[in-house]
Amino acid sequence: MAASNGESPRTLQNFIFGKYVDPIQAASCKYIPVTTPHTGKVIAQCPLSTAEDIDKAVESAKEAFKTWGARTVKDRVQFLIRFHNLLYTHIDELADLIVLEHGKNKAEAMASIAKGAETVEYAMSLPQLIQGKILDVSRGVTCNDTRVPLGVVASIVPFNFPIMVPMWSLPIAIATGNTLILKPSEKVPLTMNRVIALLKEAGIPDGVVNLVNGTVDAVNAICDHPDIKAVTFVGTSHVANLVTERCQKLEKRVLALGGAKNHLIASPDCNIETTSTDVVNSFSGCAGQRCMAASVLLIIGSQPELLERIIVKATALQSGSKSGEVGPVIDRASLDKITSYIEASERGGAKILVDGRPWTQSHAEGFWIGPTVILHSNKEDKALHDEIFGPVLSIYQCANKEEAIEIENNNPYGNAACIYTTTGATAEWFISRFGAAMCGVNIGVPVPREPFSFGGINRSKFGNFVDITGDGGVEFFTWRRKVTTRWGQENLDPKLRM
């Protein structure tokens, strides 16, 4: 368990060949402190692994692939069934770890585990989904295809969902027969460190899943290693692009999800109560540290009642870890970035309708900033365009629907968008014109649920243009073997001819 209540910080290890192990260069290995955002106190020390540690993890995964890849998919998912049960058996413990190291409230942490478990459930169903096809394509000729695993693959995951995002890739990758190297975020390594033990308890053979801690050196080593056949990444668009370019230089399969700037649009006919509640939940939930959070609300025409209800509901939010409360942001750098955008907007003439900055002063420790609502008059304000990744909502009033869709379409990302309306025609008009891959109607966080896949477009996704979950994940982690067969009389053993 992580350090808390005055305990000494725990020193973390990697997990290779089915065991927790120190970095290879243990004597000279550098460590980075892991802090709890509630107080800023150090709760663990995370090793900065090197290329040598990645080499050892690859060796472990390659050895395991010899037998794991040869198993049937029906056999492999039996381990995931046991793992799924263990996730729910330990859900309170895992949620407490997420609250401690990330800052989510307890309900958000529980929900993120349940969402991660959904992708495990999807992977558990793969025997019914990837059985391949067979068809008579000509007289005496048949074609069939089967899914073939790639081999050793790797996943590099972010801090904002310590368990959910790793579950986007891990279950599908290993169910399809690959072996995996996981690099968790150095900011939240504790949760997956514990999950690895549950995978071991579920009976998954040694080497099938390996965990290597670290930062840029570990990431570069993963991208550069010739025996790692595919890499998934989730993080900022800048780093996603760098990871993609580095992998593609080696002609390596790569899928890198980047940032987002999600737009919600309120039509004049929207339901005031449901829209205001949903907007506030969308931008403030998980302290705004999610790629599907609302960033911008475009109000069509004058809607003072909607604006007032958003202000009232955002102002009523409290800080803390209970359901409905808003937790801290991940670290000082994040807090400073969020604050700088609020200050820049204020200097530029925007109105701060709800100011979350007093939370920073009212908490003697930790990285706290409250829900903030900004009303902009200048379409060029940076807060309307940049990914802030905090509990900040930028509002801009549009003259008409055409101006609203133009603003949404001009943003370089393509992750999510939502229209609030009570008429089907308005919903269809916007859905058919949004420049985002994941769209909502009266849903401010339009995350597709399994079996539908997750992924954006444009600056929100780089590399192989499939989605990371669902059938996109299956496509990414396998290749198709197509076999065309003719068994005419002349091709048969003479003893078998009619």
Short mmCIF file of C-alpha atoms in Angstrom, two decimals:
data_model
loop_
_atom_site.label_atom_id
_atom_site.label_comp_id
_atom_site.label_asym_id
_atom_site.label_seq_id
_atom_site.Cartn_x
_atom_site.Cartn_y
_atom_site.Cartn_z
CA MET A 1 0.00 0.00 0.00
CA ALA A 2 1.17 3.57 -0.62
CA ALA A 3 2.44 5.77 2.15
CA SER A 4 -0.16 7.84 3.95
CA ASN A 5 -0.86 9.01 7.49
CA GLY A 6 2.81 9.69 8.17
CA GLU A 7 4.20 6.41 6.81
CA SER A 8 7.51 6.38 4.95
CA PRO A 9 7.14 6.62 1.15
CA ARG A 10 7.22 3.27 -0.59
CA THR A 11 9.87 2.55 -3.23
CA LEU A 12 8.27 1.01 -6.30
CA GLN A 13 9.65 -1.75 -8.50
CA ASN A 14 9.17 -2.96 -12.04
CA PHE A 15 7.34 -6.22 -12.81
CA ILE A 16 9.22 -8.52 -15.20
CA PHE A 17 9.22 -12.32 -15.64
CA GLY A 18 6.27 -12.48 -13.23
CA LYS A 19 8.13 -10.83 -10.33
CA TYR A 20 8.57 -7.40 -8.80
CA VAL A 21 12.19 -6.47 -9.44
CA ASP A 22 14.45 -3.50 -8.90
CA PRO A 23 15.79 -1.65 -11.96
CA ILE A 24 18.86 -3.32 -13.47
CA GLN A 25 21.10 -0.42 -12.50
CA ALA A 26 19.60 -0.31 -9.00
CA ALA A 27 22.64 1.26 -7.36
CA SER A 28 22.64 4.25 -9.69
CA CYS A 29 18.94 4.38 -10.57
CA LYS A 30 17.24 7.73 -10.13
CA TYR A 31 13.82 7.99 -8.53
CA ILE A 32 11.05 10.56 -8.90
CA PRO A 33 8.72 11.37 -5.99
CA VAL A 34 5.05 10.49 -6.33
CA THR A 35 2.85 12.98 -4.48
CA THR A 36 -0.76 13.01 -3.43
CA PRO A 37 -2.43 16.07 -4.96
CA HIS A 38 -4.54 16.52 -1.83
CA THR A 39 -1.54 17.73 0.18
CA GLY A 40 1.49 17.57 -2.10
CA LYS A 41 3.17 15.13 0.27
CA VAL A 42 5.37 12.35 -1.09
CA ILE A 43 3.67 8.95 -0.98
CA ALA A 44 6.06 6.84 -3.06
CA GLN A 45 9.29 6.86 -5.06
CA CYS A 46 9.06 5.79 -8.71
CA PRO A 47 12.16 4.43 -10.47
CA LEU A 48 13.31 5.99 -13.74
CA SER A 49 13.97 2.86 -15.73
CA THR A 50 16.46 2.77 -18.59
CA ALA A 51 16.73 1.01 -21.94
CA GLU A 52 18.27 -1.95 -20.13
CA ASP A 53 15.06 -2.43 -18.16
CA ILE A 54 13.02 -2.28 -21.36
CA ASP A 55 15.37 -4.88 -22.87
CA LYS A 56 14.73 -7.20 -19.94
CA ALA A 57 10.95 -6.68 -20.18
CA VAL A 58 11.06 -7.46 -23.90
CA GLU A 59 13.04 -10.62 -23.18
CA SER A 60 10.36 -11.65 -20.70
CA ALA A 61 7.52 -10.88 -23.12
CA LYS A 62 9.20 -12.66 -26.04
CA GLU A 63 9.67 -15.81 -24.02
CA ALA A 64 6.05 -15.76 -22.83
CA PHE A 65 4.74 -15.17 -26.36
CA LYS A 66 6.05 -18.57 -27.49
CA THR A 67 3.33 -20.31 -25.52
CA TRP A 68 0.77 -17.54 -24.93
CA GLY A 69 0.38 -16.78 -28.62
CA ALA A 70 -0.13 -20.47 -29.34
CA ARG A 71 -3.08 -20.76 -26.94
CA THR A 72 -6.62 -20.47 -28.26
CA VAL A 73 -8.50 -17.26 -27.63
CA LYS A 74 -11.06 -19.25 -25.62
CA ASP A 75 -8.25 -20.36 -23.34
CA ARG A 76 -6.72 -16.91 -22.98
CA VAL A 77 -9.95 -15.18 -21.96
CA GLN A 78 -10.42 -17.57 -19.03
CA PHE A 79 -7.67 -15.64 -17.27
CA LEU A 80 -9.46 -12.37 -18.00
CA ILE A 81 -12.68 -13.75 -16.53
CA ARG A 82 -10.83 -14.40 -13.26
CA PHE A 83 -9.13 -11.00 -13.44
CA HIS A 84 -12.48 -9.26 -14.00
CA ASN A 85 -13.82 -10.88 -10.83
CA LEU A 86 -10.75 -9.72 -8.89
CA LEU A 87 -11.21 -6.13 -10.09
CA TYR A 88 -14.62 -6.00 -8.43
CA THR A 89 -13.46 -7.91 -5.37
CA HIS A 90 -10.80 -5.23 -4.79
CA ILE A 91 -12.70 -2.23 -6.18
CA ASP A 92 -12.68 -0.30 -2.88
CA GLU A 93 -8.96 -0.77 -2.43
CA LEU A 94 -8.23 0.25 -6.03
CA ALA A 95 -10.53 3.27 -5.80
CA ASP A 96 -8.76 4.42 -2.65
CA LEU A 97 -5.44 4.24 -4.48
CA ILE A 98 -6.84 6.35 -7.33
CA VAL A 99 -8.18 8.92 -4.86
CA LEU A 100 -4.81 9.03 -3.09
CA GLU A 101 -2.48 9.37 -6.05
CA HIS A 102 -4.71 11.11 -8.59
CA GLY A 103 -7.25 13.15 -6.62
CA LYS A 104 -10.54 11.91 -8.09
CA ASN A 105 -13.41 11.70 -5.68
CA LYS A 106 -14.35 8.20 -4.57
CA ALA A 107 -17.39 7.89 -6.85
CA GLU A 108 -15.35 8.99 -9.88
CA ALA A 109 -12.64 6.49 -9.00
CA MET A 110 -15.18 3.67 -8.69
CA ALA A 111 -16.79 4.63 -12.00
CA SER A 112 -13.42 4.65 -13.77
CA ILE A 113 -12.72 1.12 -12.57
CA ALA A 114 -16.14 -0.02 -13.76
CA LYS A 115 -15.50 1.57 -17.16
CA GLY A 116 -12.15 -0.19 -17.36
CA ALA A 117 -13.88 -3.44 -16.47
CA GLU A 118 -16.17 -2.94 -19.49
CA THR A 119 -13.22 -3.28 -21.85
CA VAL A 120 -12.20 -6.43 -19.99
CA GLU A 121 -15.72 -7.72 -20.60
CA TYR A 122 -15.40 -6.90 -24.29
CA ALA A 123 -12.14 -8.84 -24.43
CA MET A 124 -13.83 -11.74 -22.65
CA SER A 125 -16.29 -11.92 -25.56
CA LEU A 126 -13.62 -12.15 -28.27
CA PRO A 127 -14.12 -15.90 -28.89
CA GLN A 128 -17.52 -14.91 -30.31
CA LEU A 129 -16.19 -11.89 -32.20
CA ILE A 130 -12.93 -12.89 -33.92
CA GLN A 131 -13.66 -16.39 -35.15
CA GLY A 132 -12.85 -15.37 -38.73
CA LYS A 133 -14.77 -15.99 -41.95
CA ILE A 134 -14.91 -18.72 -44.59
CA LEU A 135 -16.60 -18.58 -47.96
CA ASP A 136 -16.78 -20.52 -51.22
CA VAL A 137 -15.50 -17.85 -53.59
CA SER A 138 -15.41 -19.95 -56.76
CA ARG A 139 -16.14 -23.47 -57.89
CA GLY A 140 -13.92 -25.67 -55.74
CA VAL A 141 -12.17 -22.66 -54.13
CA THR A 142 -12.64 -21.36 -50.58
CA CYS A 143 -11.23 -18.36 -48.75
CA ASN A 144 -10.90 -18.00 -45.01
CA ASP A 145 -9.23 -15.50 -42.68
CA THR A 146 -7.96 -15.69 -39.11
CA ARG A 147 -6.56 -13.16 -36.65
CA VAL A 148 -2.85 -13.48 -35.83
CA PRO A 149 -1.21 -11.70 -32.85
CA LEU A 150 1.68 -9.34 -33.51
CA GLY A 151 3.97 -10.52 -30.70
CA VAL A 152 5.38 -8.14 -28.09
CA VAL A 153 3.43 -4.87 -27.85
CA ALA A 154 3.62 -1.89 -25.50
CA SER A 155 1.24 0.64 -23.98
CA ILE A 156 2.24 4.05 -22.61
CA VAL A 157 -0.55 5.50 -20.52
CA PRO A 158 -1.31 8.91 -18.91
CA PHE A 159 -2.03 10.06 -15.37
CA ASN A 160 -5.66 11.11 -15.66
CA PHE A 161 -7.24 7.64 -15.48
CA PRO A 162 -4.83 5.34 -13.62
CA ILE A 163 -6.79 2.15 -14.36
CA MET A 164 -9.34 2.91 -17.08
CA VAL A 165 -6.91 3.95 -19.82
CA PRO A 166 -4.56 0.96 -19.30
CA MET A 167 -7.65 -1.23 -19.68
CA TRP A 168 -8.28 0.28 -23.13
CA SER A 169 -5.33 -1.72 -24.45
CA LEU A 170 -4.26 -4.43 -21.99
CA PRO A 171 -7.27 -6.81 -22.18
CA ILE A 172 -7.62 -6.75 -25.97
CA ALA A 173 -3.87 -6.97 -26.53
CA ILE A 174 -3.39 -10.11 -24.45
CA ALA A 175 -6.73 -11.74 -25.36
CA THR A 176 -5.71 -11.61 -29.03
CA GLY A 177 -2.48 -13.42 -28.14
CA ASN A 178 0.09 -10.67 -27.70
CA THR A 179 2.34 -10.13 -24.69
CA LEU A 180 2.47 -6.64 -23.23
CA ILE A 181 4.85 -4.11 -21.71
CA LEU A 182 3.00 -1.39 -19.81
CA LYS A 183 4.54 1.94 -18.82
CA PRO A 184 2.23 3.70 -16.36
CA SER A 185 2.43 7.42 -15.74
CA GLU A 186 5.17 8.29 -13.27
CA LYS A 187 2.60 10.58 -11.60
CA VAL A 188 0.19 7.73 -10.74
CA PRO A 189 2.11 4.43 -10.74
CA LEU A 190 0.59 2.92 -7.61
CA THR A 191 -2.75 1.76 -9.01
CA MET A 192 -1.38 -0.32 -11.89
CA ASN A 193 1.37 -1.61 -9.61
CA ARG A 194 -1.43 -3.18 -7.57
CA VAL A 195 -3.42 -4.28 -10.63
CA ILE A 196 -0.39 -6.21 -11.88
CA ALA A 197 -0.56 -8.28 -8.70
CA LEU A 198 -4.22 -9.05 -9.45
CA LEU A 199 -3.27 -10.22 -12.95
CA LYS A 200 -0.74 -12.53 -11.32
CA GLU A 201 -3.39 -13.77 -8.89
CA ALA A 202 -5.72 -14.44 -11.83
CA GLY A 203 -3.13 -16.91 -13.12
CA ILE A 204 -1.92 -15.02 -16.18
CA PRO A 205 1.41 -16.68 -17.02
CA ASP A 206 4.66 -14.96 -16.18
CA GLY A 207 5.86 -12.56 -18.86
CA VAL A 208 2.49 -12.05 -20.53
CA VAL A 209 2.16 -8.64 -18.84
CA ASN A 210 5.22 -6.68 -17.75
CA LEU A 211 5.35 -3.27 -16.09
CA VAL A 212 8.24 -0.83 -16.42
CA ASN A 213 8.20 2.53 -14.62
CA GLY A 214 9.89 5.63 -15.94
CA THR A 215 9.64 8.76 -18.04
CA VAL A 216 11.11 9.87 -21.37
CA ASP A 217 14.02 7.38 -21.44
CA ALA A 218 11.65 4.44 -20.99
CA VAL A 219 9.28 5.82 -23.64
CA ASN A 220 12.09 6.30 -26.15
CA ALA A 221 13.41 2.81 -25.48
CA ILE A 222 9.94 1.37 -26.11
CA CYS A 223 9.60 3.26 -29.38
CA ASP A 224 13.09 2.26 -30.52
CA HIS A 225 13.14 -1.42 -29.56
CA PRO A 226 13.04 -3.56 -32.72
CA ASP A 227 11.25 -6.46 -31.02
CA ILE A 228 8.30 -4.36 -29.85
CA LYS A 229 5.90 -4.69 -32.77
CA ALA A 230 3.28 -2.10 -31.83
CA VAL A 231 2.87 0.83 -29.43
CA THR A 232 -0.20 2.60 -28.07
CA PHE A 233 0.08 5.96 -26.39
CA VAL A 234 -2.36 8.33 -24.69
CA GLY A 235 -1.31 11.86 -23.71
CA THR A 236 -0.85 15.32 -25.15
CA SER A 237 -0.98 15.87 -28.91
CA HIS A 238 2.59 17.16 -28.93
CA VAL A 239 4.00 13.99 -27.38
CA ALA A 240 1.59 11.76 -29.33
CA ASN A 241 3.02 13.18 -32.53
CA LEU A 242 6.61 12.65 -31.33
CA VAL A 243 5.88 9.04 -30.36
CA THR A 244 4.20 8.43 -33.71
CA GLU A 245 7.10 9.85 -35.71
CA ARG A 246 9.66 7.89 -33.69
CA CYS A 247 7.81 4.60 -34.15
CA GLN A 248 7.10 5.17 -37.83
CA LYS A 249 10.79 5.69 -38.56
CA LEU A 250 11.14 2.00 -37.69
CA GLU A 251 7.96 1.14 -39.61
CA LYS A 252 6.40 0.16 -36.31
CA ARG A 253 2.65 0.02 -35.84
CA VAL A 254 1.59 2.91 -33.59
CA LEU A 255 -1.68 4.39 -32.31
CA ALA A 256 -1.27 7.59 -30.30
CA LEU A 257 -4.23 9.47 -28.84
CA GLY A 258 -3.64 13.16 -28.18
CA GLY A 259 -5.45 16.08 -26.62
CA ALA A 260 -8.84 17.65 -27.12
CA LYS A 261 -10.85 20.86 -27.06
CA ASN A 262 -14.44 19.73 -26.81
CA HIS A 263 -17.33 22.01 -27.72
CA LEU A 264 -20.83 21.91 -26.27
CA ILE A 265 -23.49 23.89 -28.14
CA ALA A 266 -26.71 25.07 -26.50
CA SER A 267 -29.55 25.61 -28.95
CA PRO A 268 -32.20 28.19 -27.93
CA ASP A 269 -34.69 25.33 -27.47
CA CYS A 270 -32.53 23.35 -25.02
CA ASN A 271 -33.91 22.24 -21.66
CA ILE A 272 -32.41 24.73 -19.21
CA GLU A 273 -32.24 22.46 -16.15
CA THR A 274 -30.84 19.34 -17.79
CA THR A 275 -28.44 21.31 -19.98
CA SER A 276 -27.02 23.37 -17.10
CA THR A 277 -26.57 20.28 -14.92
CA ASP A 278 -24.90 18.32 -17.68
CA VAL A 279 -22.59 21.17 -18.68
CA VAL A 280 -21.40 21.67 -15.10
CA ASN A 281 -20.86 17.95 -14.59
CA SER A 282 -18.96 17.73 -17.87
CA PHE A 283 -16.46 20.53 -17.25
CA SER A 284 -15.94 20.03 -13.50
CA GLY A 285 -16.05 16.23 -13.20
CA CYS A 286 -12.65 14.65 -12.48
CA ALA A 287 -11.47 18.26 -11.98
CA GLY A 288 -11.62 18.68 -15.74
CA GLN A 289 -8.69 16.29 -16.18
CA ARG A 290 -10.20 14.12 -18.90
CA CYS A 291 -9.99 14.33 -22.66
CA MET A 292 -13.79 14.14 -22.94
CA ALA A 293 -14.48 17.06 -20.60
CA ALA A 294 -16.36 20.11 -21.80
CA SER A 295 -13.95 22.95 -22.61
CA VAL A 296 -16.14 25.42 -24.49
CA LEU A 297 -19.87 26.14 -24.33
CA LEU A 298 -21.24 27.94 -27.36
CA ILE A 299 -24.60 29.53 -26.57
CA ILE A 300 -26.71 30.38 -29.60
CA GLY A 301 -28.41 33.71 -29.03
CA SER A 302 -29.10 35.30 -25.68
CA GLN A 303 -29.88 32.69 -23.00
CA PRO A 304 -29.50 34.49 -19.64
CA GLU A 305 -31.47 31.87 -17.70
CA LEU A 306 -29.13 29.07 -18.86
CA LEU A 307 -26.11 31.18 -17.96
CA GLU A 308 -27.50 31.91 -14.52
CA ARG A 309 -28.24 28.25 -13.78
CA ILE A 310 -24.70 27.25 -14.79
CA ILE A 311 -23.28 29.93 -12.48
CA VAL A 312 -25.45 28.81 -9.55
CA LYS A 313 -24.62 25.13 -9.98
CA ALA A 314 -20.88 25.66 -10.50
CA THR A 315 -20.68 27.98 -7.49
CA ALA A 316 -22.39 25.38 -5.27
CA LEU A 317 -19.70 22.75 -5.85
CA GLN A 318 -17.48 21.88 -2.90
CA SER A 319 -13.93 20.58 -2.71
CA GLY A 320 -13.22 17.09 -1.43
CA SER A 321 -13.30 13.37 -2.14
CA LYS A 322 -16.97 12.58 -1.58
CA SER A 323 -19.45 11.96 -4.38
CA GLY A 324 -20.27 15.21 -6.16
CA GLU A 325 -17.25 17.04 -4.78
CA VAL A 326 -14.35 18.32 -6.88
CA GLY A 327 -10.89 16.99 -6.16
CA PRO A 328 -7.49 18.62 -6.68
CA VAL A 329 -5.56 18.72 -9.95
CA ILE A 330 -2.57 16.45 -10.35
CA ASP A 331 0.40 18.71 -9.49
CA ARG A 332 1.78 22.22 -9.14
CA ALA A 333 2.62 22.53 -12.84
CA SER A 334 -0.98 21.74 -13.76
CA LEU A 335 -2.33 24.20 -11.20
CA ASP A 336 -0.05 26.97 -12.45
CA LYS A 337 -1.04 26.32 -16.08
CA ILE A 338 -4.76 26.46 -15.31
CA THR A 339 -4.35 29.64 -13.27
CA SER A 340 -2.36 31.31 -16.06
CA TYR A 341 -5.21 30.80 -18.56
CA ILE A 342 -7.73 32.31 -16.15
CA GLU A 343 -5.49 35.30 -15.54
CA ALA A 344 -4.81 35.80 -19.26
CA SER A 345 -8.54 35.71 -20.01
CA GLU A 346 -9.21 38.26 -17.29
CA ARG A 347 -6.49 40.59 -18.57
CA GLY A 348 -7.95 40.28 -22.08
CA GLY A 349 -11.34 41.55 -20.97
CA ALA A 350 -13.25 38.30 -20.39
CA LYS A 351 -15.64 38.15 -17.45
CA ILE A 352 -14.92 35.62 -14.71
CA LEU A 353 -18.43 34.48 -13.82
CA VAL A 354 -17.28 31.81 -11.35
CA ASP A 355 -13.75 32.09 -9.96
CA GLY A 356 -12.08 28.93 -8.68
CA ARG A 357 -8.82 30.60 -7.68
CA PRO A 358 -9.83 31.23 -4.04
CA TRP A 359 -9.71 27.45 -3.52
CA THR A 360 -5.94 27.64 -3.96
CA GLN A 361 -5.66 30.09 -1.05
CA SER A 362 -8.20 28.30 1.16
CA HIS A 363 -6.25 25.03 1.02
CA ALA A 364 -2.96 25.28 2.86
CA GLU A 365 -1.65 22.19 1.08
CA GLY A 366 -2.12 20.44 -2.24
CA PHE A 367 -3.09 21.55 -5.73
CA TRP A 368 -6.61 22.90 -5.55
CA ILE A 369 -8.53 25.12 -7.93
CA GLY A 370 -12.29 25.35 -8.06
CA PRO A 371 -14.68 25.27 -11.00
CA THR A 372 -14.21 28.40 -13.10
CA VAL A 373 -16.61 29.82 -15.68
CA ILE A 374 -15.35 32.46 -18.12
CA LEU A 375 -17.55 34.52 -20.46
CA HIS A 376 -15.53 35.59 -23.50
CA SER A 377 -16.21 38.43 -25.90
CA ASN A 378 -13.12 37.86 -28.05
CA LYS A 379 -13.09 34.72 -30.19
CA GLU A 380 -9.28 34.82 -30.22
CA ASP A 381 -8.85 34.30 -26.46
CA LYS A 382 -6.41 31.44 -25.91
CA ALA A 383 -8.67 29.78 -23.35
CA LEU A 384 -11.18 29.21 -26.15
CA HIS A 385 -8.62 27.30 -28.22
CA ASP A 386 -5.96 25.62 -26.05
CA GLU A 387 -6.37 22.45 -24.02
CA ILE A 388 -6.30 23.65 -20.39
CA PHE A 389 -7.02 20.30 -18.71
CA GLY A 390 -8.67 21.65 -15.61
CA PRO A 391 -12.14 22.62 -14.26
CA VAL A 392 -12.50 25.63 -16.55
CA LEU A 393 -15.45 26.34 -18.86
CA SER A 394 -15.14 29.01 -21.55
CA ILE A 395 -18.46 30.40 -22.78
CA TYR A 396 -19.01 32.34 -25.99
CA GLN A 397 -22.31 33.65 -27.32
CA CYS A 398 -22.90 33.00 -31.03
CA ALA A 399 -25.25 34.90 -33.27
CA ASN A 400 -26.58 31.76 -34.94
CA LYS A 401 -25.98 28.05 -35.51
CA GLU A 402 -23.72 28.73 -38.49
CA GLU A 403 -21.30 30.70 -36.33
CA ALA A 404 -21.35 27.99 -33.68
CA ILE A 405 -20.53 25.17 -36.11
CA GLU A 406 -17.83 27.30 -37.74
CA ILE A 407 -16.08 27.74 -34.39
CA GLU A 408 -16.33 24.03 -33.60
CA ASN A 409 -15.07 23.01 -37.05
CA ASN A 410 -12.09 25.38 -36.89
CA ASN A 411 -10.59 23.81 -33.78
CA PRO A 412 -7.61 21.57 -34.69
CA TYR A 413 -8.72 18.67 -32.51
CA GLY A 414 -11.48 16.23 -33.34
CA ASN A 415 -12.33 14.41 -30.15
CA ALA A 416 -15.84 15.23 -28.91
CA ALA A 417 -18.76 17.60 -29.43
CA CYS A 418 -22.33 17.84 -28.15
CA ILE A 419 -25.55 19.62 -29.08
CA TYR A 420 -28.21 20.42 -26.46
CA THR A 421 -31.65 20.61 -28.02
CA THR A 422 -35.20 19.31 -27.73
CA THR A 423 -35.74 18.88 -31.48
CA GLY A 424 -34.50 16.10 -33.67
CA ALA A 425 -33.96 18.33 -36.69
CA THR A 426 -31.54 20.57 -34.76
CA ALA A 427 -29.69 17.54 -33.44
CA GLU A 428 -29.32 16.06 -36.92
CA TRP A 429 -28.13 19.38 -38.37
CA PHE A 430 -25.26 19.59 -35.87
CA ILE A 431 -24.36 15.88 -35.75
CA SER A 432 -23.95 15.82 -39.52
CA ARG A 433 -21.63 18.83 -39.40
CA PHE A 434 -19.52 18.32 -36.25
CA GLY A 435 -15.80 17.92 -36.87
CA ALA A 436 -15.40 15.42 -34.03
CA ALA A 437 -15.44 11.63 -33.92
CA MET A 438 -17.41 11.22 -30.68
CA CYS A 439 -20.62 13.24 -30.64
CA GLY A 440 -23.42 13.65 -28.16
CA VAL A 441 -27.02 14.79 -28.16
CA ASN A 442 -27.82 16.16 -24.69
CA ILE A 443 -24.80 14.23 -23.35
CA GLY A 444 -21.81 16.37 -22.40
CA VAL A 445 -19.37 13.48 -22.02
CA PRO A 446 -20.27 11.33 -25.06
CA VAL A 447 -17.94 8.41 -24.34
CA PRO A 448 -18.92 5.41 -26.50
CA ARG A 449 -19.68 2.34 -24.40
CA GLU A 450 -18.55 -1.11 -25.42
CA PRO A 451 -18.84 -2.57 -28.01
CA PHE A 452 -18.53 0.87 -29.62
CA SER A 453 -14.94 2.05 -29.93
CA PHE A 454 -13.14 5.09 -28.49
CA GLY A 455 -11.05 7.51 -30.55
CA GLY A 456 -10.91 10.96 -32.10
CA ILE A 457 -9.62 12.39 -35.37
CA ASN A 458 -7.29 15.17 -36.54
CA ARG A 459 -4.96 16.39 -33.73
CA SER A 460 -6.67 14.03 -31.30
CA LYS A 461 -5.26 10.87 -32.91
CA PHE A 462 -2.00 9.98 -34.67
CA GLY A 463 -0.60 6.89 -36.34
CA ASN A 464 -2.74 3.95 -37.37
CA PHE A 465 -6.19 5.40 -37.90
CA VAL A 466 -8.21 2.86 -36.00
CA ASP A 467 -9.79 3.37 -32.60
CA ILE A 468 -8.12 2.06 -29.47
CA THR A 469 -11.01 -0.01 -28.07
CA GLY A 470 -13.64 -2.31 -29.57
CA ASP A 471 -13.09 -3.63 -33.08
CA GLY A 472 -10.48 -0.92 -33.63
CA GLY A 473 -8.36 -2.43 -30.86
CA VAL A 474 -8.72 -5.91 -32.33
CA GLU A 475 -7.65 -4.60 -35.72
CA PHE A 476 -4.64 -2.80 -34.22
CA PHE A 477 -3.31 -5.72 -32.18
CA THR A 478 -3.62 -8.38 -34.90
CA TRP A 479 -3.04 -9.00 -38.56
CA ARG A 480 -5.24 -11.05 -40.83
CA ARG A 481 -4.04 -14.29 -42.40
CA LYS A 482 -6.07 -14.94 -45.55
CA VAL A 483 -5.97 -18.44 -47.04
CA THR A 484 -7.32 -19.36 -50.48
CA THR A 485 -7.66 -23.12 -50.99
CA ARG A 486 -8.47 -25.45 -53.90
CA TRP A 487 -8.94 -29.18 -53.37
CA GLY A 488 -9.64 -30.51 -56.86
CA GLN A 489 -9.17 -34.20 -57.67
CA GLU A 490 -5.73 -33.53 -59.11
CA ASN A 491 -4.54 -31.98 -55.81
CA LEU A 492 -5.52 -34.95 -53.66
CA ASP A 493 -3.34 -37.88 -52.66
CA PRO A 494 -4.07 -40.66 -55.18
CA LYS A 495 -5.33 -42.85 -52.36
CA LEU A 496 -8.02 -40.26 -51.56
CA ARG A 497 -9.31 -39.64 -55.07
CA MET A 498 -12.86 -40.68 -55.80
#
